[in-house]
PDB file of C-alpha atoms in Angstrom:
ATOM      1  CA  MET D   1       1.842 158.164 207.841  1.00 47.00           C
ATOM      2  CA  ASN D   2       4.279 156.777 210.406  1.00 52.00           C
ATOM      3  CA  ILE D   3       7.972 157.669 210.457  1.00 53.00           C
ATOM      4  CA  LEU D   4       9.122 154.414 208.763  1.00 46.00           C
ATOM      5  CA  ALA D   5       6.652 154.918 205.937  1.00 46.00           C
ATOM      6  CA  LYS D   6       7.893 158.501 205.485  1.00 47.00           C
ATOM      7  CA  VAL D   7      11.528 157.352 205.329  1.00 45.00           C
ATOM      8  CA  LEU D   8      10.711 154.629 202.823  1.00 46.00           C
ATOM      9  CA  TYR D   9       8.731 157.101 200.749  1.00 48.00           C
ATOM     10  CA  LEU D  10      11.621 159.581 200.732  1.00 48.00           C
ATOM     11  CA  PHE D  11      14.160 156.941 199.654  1.00 49.00           C
ATOM     12  CA  THR D  12      12.019 155.150 197.080  1.00 49.00           C
ATOM     13  CA  ASP D  13      14.058 156.574 194.210  1.00 50.00           C
ATOM     14  CA  VAL D  14      17.377 155.378 195.601  1.00 50.00           C
ATOM     15  CA  ILE D  15      16.505 151.833 196.664  1.00 50.00           C
ATOM     16  CA  VAL D  16      18.235 149.456 194.282  1.00 54.00           C
ATOM     17  CA  THR D  17      17.600 145.747 194.127  1.00 61.00           C
ATOM     18  CA  ARG D  18      20.437 143.421 193.204  1.00 77.00           C
ATOM     19  CA  VAL D  19      19.734 140.100 191.567  1.00 89.00           C
ATOM     20  CA  GLU D  20      22.061 137.188 192.219  1.00 93.00           C
ATOM     21  CA  GLU D  21      23.749 135.259 189.416  1.00 95.00           C
ATOM     22  CA  GLU D  22      22.317 131.945 190.607  1.00 95.00           C
ATOM     23  CA  TYR D  23      18.805 133.284 190.073  1.00 94.00           C
ATOM     24  CA  LEU D  24      19.677 134.160 186.461  1.00 95.00           C
ATOM     25  CA  TRP D  25      20.861 130.591 185.816  1.00 96.00           C
ATOM     26  CA  GLU D  26      17.837 129.047 187.515  1.00 95.00           C
ATOM     27  CA  SER D  27      15.377 131.275 185.649  1.00 95.00           C
ATOM     28  CA  LYS D  28      17.137 130.485 182.333  1.00 96.00           C
ATOM     29  CA  GLN D  29      18.165 134.082 181.747  1.00 95.00           C
ATOM     30  CA  LEU D  30      21.733 132.808 181.431  1.00 97.00           C
ATOM     31  CA  GLY D  31      22.611 129.771 179.341  1.00 97.00           C
ATOM     32  CA  ALA D  32      22.155 128.624 175.759  1.00 96.00           C
ATOM     33  CA  TYR D  33      18.373 128.312 175.517  1.00 94.00           C
ATOM     34  CA  SER D  34      17.938 130.879 172.734  1.00 94.00           C
ATOM     35  CA  PRO D  35      20.061 133.316 170.724  1.00 95.00           C
ATOM     36  CA  HIS D  36      19.127 136.193 173.050  1.00 94.00           C
ATOM     37  CA  THR D  37      19.972 134.197 176.169  1.00 96.00           C
ATOM     38  CA  LEU D  38      23.298 133.103 174.700  1.00 97.00           C
ATOM     39  CA  ILE D  39      24.266 136.694 173.811  1.00 96.00           C
ATOM     40  CA  ASN D  40      23.292 137.837 177.324  1.00 97.00           C
ATOM     41  CA  THR D  41      25.436 135.064 178.785  1.00 98.00           C
ATOM     42  CA  LEU D  42      28.479 135.958 176.675  1.00 97.00           C
ATOM     43  CA  MET D  43      28.138 139.605 177.640  1.00 97.00           C
ATOM     44  CA  TYR D  44      27.807 138.566 181.277  1.00 97.00           C
ATOM     45  CA  PHE D  45      30.974 136.442 181.064  1.00 96.00           C
ATOM     46  CA  ASN D  46      32.877 139.206 179.267  1.00 95.00           C
ATOM     47  CA  THR D  47      31.886 141.609 182.022  1.00 96.00           C
ATOM     48  CA  LYS D  48      32.559 139.258 184.926  1.00 95.00           C
ATOM     49  CA  TYR D  49      35.719 137.448 183.824  1.00 93.00           C
ATOM     50  CA  PHE D  50      37.325 139.865 181.370  1.00 92.00           C
ATOM     51  CA  LEU D  51      36.287 142.996 183.326  1.00 92.00           C
ATOM     52  CA  ARG D  52      34.638 144.736 180.380  1.00 93.00           C
ATOM     53  CA  PHE D  53      32.298 147.184 182.157  1.00 94.00           C
ATOM     54  CA  SER D  54      31.672 149.893 179.558  1.00 94.00           C
ATOM     55  CA  LEU D  55      29.794 149.881 176.283  1.00 96.00           C
ATOM     56  CA  GLY D  56      32.960 150.969 174.486  1.00 93.00           C
ATOM     57  CA  GLU D  57      34.919 148.025 175.882  1.00 93.00           C
ATOM     58  CA  HIS D  58      32.239 145.579 174.745  1.00 94.00           C
ATOM     59  CA  GLU D  59      32.085 147.138 171.294  1.00 93.00           C
ATOM     60  CA  LYS D  60      35.844 146.649 170.852  1.00 90.00           C
ATOM     61  CA  LEU D  61      35.574 142.878 171.393  1.00 92.00           C
ATOM     62  CA  SER D  62      35.892 140.698 168.309  1.00 92.00           C
ATOM     63  CA  PHE D  63      36.116 137.104 167.203  1.00 93.00           C
ATOM     64  CA  GLN D  64      39.832 137.619 166.559  1.00 90.00           C
ATOM     65  CA  ARG D  65      40.463 138.689 170.161  1.00 87.00           C
ATOM     66  CA  LEU D  66      38.839 135.550 171.618  1.00 88.00           C
ATOM     67  CA  THR D  67      40.380 132.163 170.942  1.00 86.00           C
ATOM     68  CA  ILE D  68      39.961 128.677 172.321  1.00 86.00           C
ATOM     69  CA  ASN D  69      42.990 126.438 172.693  1.00 84.00           C
ATOM     70  CA  TRP D  70      44.014 123.391 174.660  1.00 81.00           C
ATOM     71  CA  LYS D  71      45.740 124.354 177.879  1.00 76.00           C
ATOM     72  CA  PHE D  72      48.996 122.583 177.188  1.00 72.00           C
ATOM     73  CA  GLY D  73      48.894 122.832 173.401  1.00 67.00           C
ATOM     74  CA  LEU D  74      47.862 119.197 173.128  1.00 68.00           C
ATOM     75  CA  LYS D  75      44.482 118.095 171.825  1.00 72.00           C
ATOM     76  CA  LYS D  76      43.537 116.630 175.163  1.00 74.00           C
ATOM     77  CA  GLY D  77      42.928 117.949 178.628  1.00 76.00           C
ATOM     78  CA  PRO D  78      41.148 121.184 179.499  1.00 85.00           C
ATOM     79  CA  LYS D  79      40.673 123.993 177.022  1.00 90.00           C
ATOM     80  CA  ILE D  80      41.211 127.663 177.708  1.00 89.00           C
ATOM     81  CA  LEU D  81      39.407 130.716 176.427  1.00 91.00           C
ATOM     82  CA  ARG D  82      41.915 133.460 175.766  1.00 89.00           C
ATOM     83  CA  MET D  83      41.063 137.121 175.288  1.00 88.00           C
ATOM     84  CA  LEU D  84      43.551 139.661 173.976  1.00 85.00           C
ATOM     85  CA  ILE D  85      42.736 143.149 175.202  1.00 81.00           C
ATOM     86  CA  MET D  86      44.383 146.318 173.963  1.00 76.00           C
ATOM     87  CA  ASP D  87      44.093 149.280 176.303  1.00 72.00           C
ATOM     88  CA  ASP D  88      44.162 152.968 175.368  1.00 74.00           C
ATOM     89  CA  SER D  89      47.966 153.061 175.587  1.00 77.00           C
ATOM     90  CA  MET D  90      48.116 150.234 172.997  1.00 78.00           C
ATOM     91  CA  LYS D  91      49.345 147.732 175.593  1.00 82.00           C
ATOM     92  CA  LEU D  92      48.159 144.188 174.850  1.00 82.00           C
ATOM     93  CA  THR D  93      46.992 142.039 177.770  1.00 85.00           C
ATOM     94  CA  LYS D  94      46.128 138.353 177.639  1.00 87.00           C
ATOM     95  CA  ILE D  95      43.475 136.945 179.987  1.00 88.00           C
ATOM     96  CA  GLU D  96      42.720 133.223 180.094  1.00 90.00           C
ATOM     97  CA  LEU D  97      39.838 131.190 181.500  1.00 91.00           C
ATOM     98  CA  GLU D  98      40.145 127.466 181.963  1.00 91.00           C
ATOM     99  CA  GLU D  99      37.339 125.140 180.950  1.00 91.00           C
ATOM    100  CA  ASP D 100      35.051 124.127 183.817  1.00 92.00           C
ATOM    101  CA  VAL D 101      34.680 120.407 183.170  1.00 89.00           C
ATOM    102  CA  ASN D 102      32.491 119.971 186.277  1.00 92.00           C
ATOM    103  CA  HIS D 103      29.848 122.486 185.092  1.00 93.00           C
ATOM    104  CA  PRO D 104      29.810 122.412 181.276  1.00 92.00           C
ATOM    105  CA  LEU D 105      26.403 124.125 181.009  1.00 94.00           C
ATOM    106  CA  ARG D 106      27.838 127.164 182.835  1.00 96.00           C
ATOM    107  CA  CYS D 107      31.333 127.026 181.381  1.00 96.00           C
ATOM    108  CA  PRO D 108      32.445 130.151 179.477  1.00 95.00           C
ATOM    109  CA  VAL D 109      34.662 128.049 177.192  1.00 95.00           C
ATOM    110  CA  LYS D 110      31.858 125.629 176.273  1.00 95.00           C
ATOM    111  CA  LEU D 111      29.284 128.383 175.801  1.00 97.00           C
ATOM    112  CA  TYR D 112      31.626 130.427 173.625  1.00 96.00           C
ATOM    113  CA  GLU D 113      32.317 127.298 171.529  1.00 94.00           C
ATOM    114  CA  PHE D 114      28.575 126.782 171.204  1.00 96.00           C
ATOM    115  CA  TYR D 115      28.135 130.430 170.167  1.00 97.00           C
ATOM    116  CA  MET D 116      30.784 129.996 167.477  1.00 95.00           C
ATOM    117  CA  SER D 117      29.002 126.893 166.191  1.00 96.00           C
ATOM    118  CA  LYS D 118      25.791 128.933 165.753  1.00 97.00           C
ATOM    119  CA  CYS D 119      27.467 131.830 163.907  1.00 96.00           C
ATOM    120  CA  PRO D 120      27.973 132.063 160.139  1.00 96.00           C
ATOM    121  CA  ASP D 121      31.471 131.083 159.029  1.00 95.00           C
ATOM    122  CA  THR D 122      31.845 134.411 157.207  1.00 94.00           C
ATOM    123  CA  VAL D 123      32.192 136.372 160.479  1.00 94.00           C
ATOM    124  CA  LYS D 124      34.361 134.067 162.571  1.00 92.00           C
ATOM    125  CA  ASN D 125      37.588 135.814 161.548  1.00 89.00           C
ATOM    126  CA  SER D 126      36.234 139.314 162.062  1.00 90.00           C
ATOM    127  CA  TYR D 127      38.249 142.023 163.762  1.00 89.00           C
ATOM    128  CA  ASP D 128      35.223 144.219 164.427  1.00 90.00           C
ATOM    129  CA  LEU D 129      32.393 141.836 165.372  1.00 93.00           C
ATOM    130  CA  LEU D 130      31.602 139.672 168.340  1.00 96.00           C
ATOM    131  CA  TYR D 131      27.980 140.183 169.313  1.00 97.00           C
ATOM    132  CA  LEU D 132      25.798 139.290 166.352  1.00 97.00           C
ATOM    133  CA  ALA D 133      22.121 140.007 165.795  1.00 96.00           C
ATOM    134  CA  PRO D 134      19.955 136.900 166.214  1.00 95.00           C
ATOM    135  CA  GLU D 135      18.281 135.493 163.098  1.00 93.00           C
ATOM    136  CA  HIS D 136      14.582 136.278 163.225  1.00 86.00           C
ATOM    137  CA  SER D 137      13.417 132.884 162.026  1.00 85.00           C
ATOM    138  CA  CYS D 138      15.696 130.573 163.996  1.00 83.00           C
ATOM    139  CA  VAL D 139      14.503 127.835 166.322  1.00 85.00           C
ATOM    140  CA  PRO D 140      16.703 125.932 168.810  1.00 85.00           C
ATOM    141  CA  GLU D 141      17.323 123.209 166.219  1.00 88.00           C
ATOM    142  CA  SER D 142      18.542 125.687 163.585  1.00 91.00           C
ATOM    143  CA  PRO D 143      22.189 125.240 162.582  1.00 94.00           C
ATOM    144  CA  ILE D 144      22.693 129.031 162.483  1.00 95.00           C
ATOM    145  CA  TRP D 145      21.205 131.289 165.174  1.00 97.00           C
ATOM    146  CA  PHE D 146      22.877 134.559 164.245  1.00 97.00           C
ATOM    147  CA  SER D 147      23.098 136.812 161.221  1.00 95.00           C
ATOM    148  CA  ASN D 148      26.336 138.271 159.931  1.00 93.00           C
ATOM    149  CA  THR D 149      25.398 141.736 161.215  1.00 95.00           C
ATOM    150  CA  LYS D 150      26.457 143.378 164.424  1.00 96.00           C
ATOM    151  CA  LEU D 151      24.025 143.530 167.342  1.00 97.00           C
ATOM    152  CA  ASP D 152      22.839 147.125 167.553  1.00 96.00           C
ATOM    153  CA  THR D 153      24.404 149.434 170.127  1.00 96.00           C
ATOM    154  CA  ASN D 154      21.124 150.018 171.980  1.00 97.00           C
ATOM    155  CA  SER D 155      20.685 146.271 172.588  1.00 96.00           C
ATOM    156  CA  VAL D 156      24.260 145.937 173.848  1.00 97.00           C
ATOM    157  CA  SER D 157      23.804 148.965 176.110  1.00 96.00           C
ATOM    158  CA  ARG D 158      20.508 147.715 177.587  1.00 96.00           C
ATOM    159  CA  THR D 159      21.949 144.265 178.240  1.00 96.00           C
ATOM    160  CA  LEU D 160      25.073 145.735 179.829  1.00 96.00           C
ATOM    161  CA  ASN D 161      22.956 147.940 182.103  1.00 94.00           C
ATOM    162  CA  ARG D 162      21.028 144.872 183.292  1.00 94.00           C
ATOM    163  CA  ILE D 163      24.278 142.987 183.862  1.00 96.00           C
ATOM    164  CA  LYS D 164      25.552 145.824 186.046  1.00 93.00           C
ATOM    165  CA  MET D 165      22.627 145.184 188.403  1.00 91.00           C
ATOM    166  CA  VAL D 166      23.845 141.660 189.217  1.00 94.00           C
ATOM    167  CA  LYS D 167      25.219 141.392 192.717  1.00 90.00           C
ATOM    168  CA  GLU D 168      28.380 139.526 191.659  1.00 90.00           C
ATOM    169  CA  ILE D 169      29.203 142.175 189.038  1.00 91.00           C
ATOM    170  CA  VAL D 170      28.615 145.091 191.411  1.00 88.00           C
ATOM    171  CA  SER D 171      31.063 143.515 193.853  1.00 87.00           C
ATOM    172  CA  ILE D 172      33.930 143.571 191.298  1.00 87.00           C
ATOM    173  CA  MET D 173      33.226 146.945 189.652  1.00 80.00           C
TER     174      MET D 173
END
């Protein structure tokens, strides 16, 4: 075994591969192609734009903390997605994302609106739910993709761990 092979062998356990966000879009791992893909995308956006890196932070998100409004209060022009975040000291912070009218298929505002349209009305005012479990029998044409039950913690944790491997997320953590 030559010296390079020995070095590679010794460091096999610590070599980490980072995937780029563009690859996730191109391979349809981000987007609105299925309930699972849409949930992954929302979690990705909440990590990237709202800086929610831990499982606990994601579990505190709710429909009531995310709202969509028109930027200037008028029913025209760009929309904004607003998240209200309460930290451990009970301080409330407001973070806003403006609609990306040039890339609607990758726009957090549009995809969150689409998510809301696929959720049951009974959960849309919830203070303790955001990520819902996908309906088992839904197809892309189904009017409702999600149940009224919370996505289990293990699924959220696994998805968040995958998100943390994305190059663009690692660079802001």
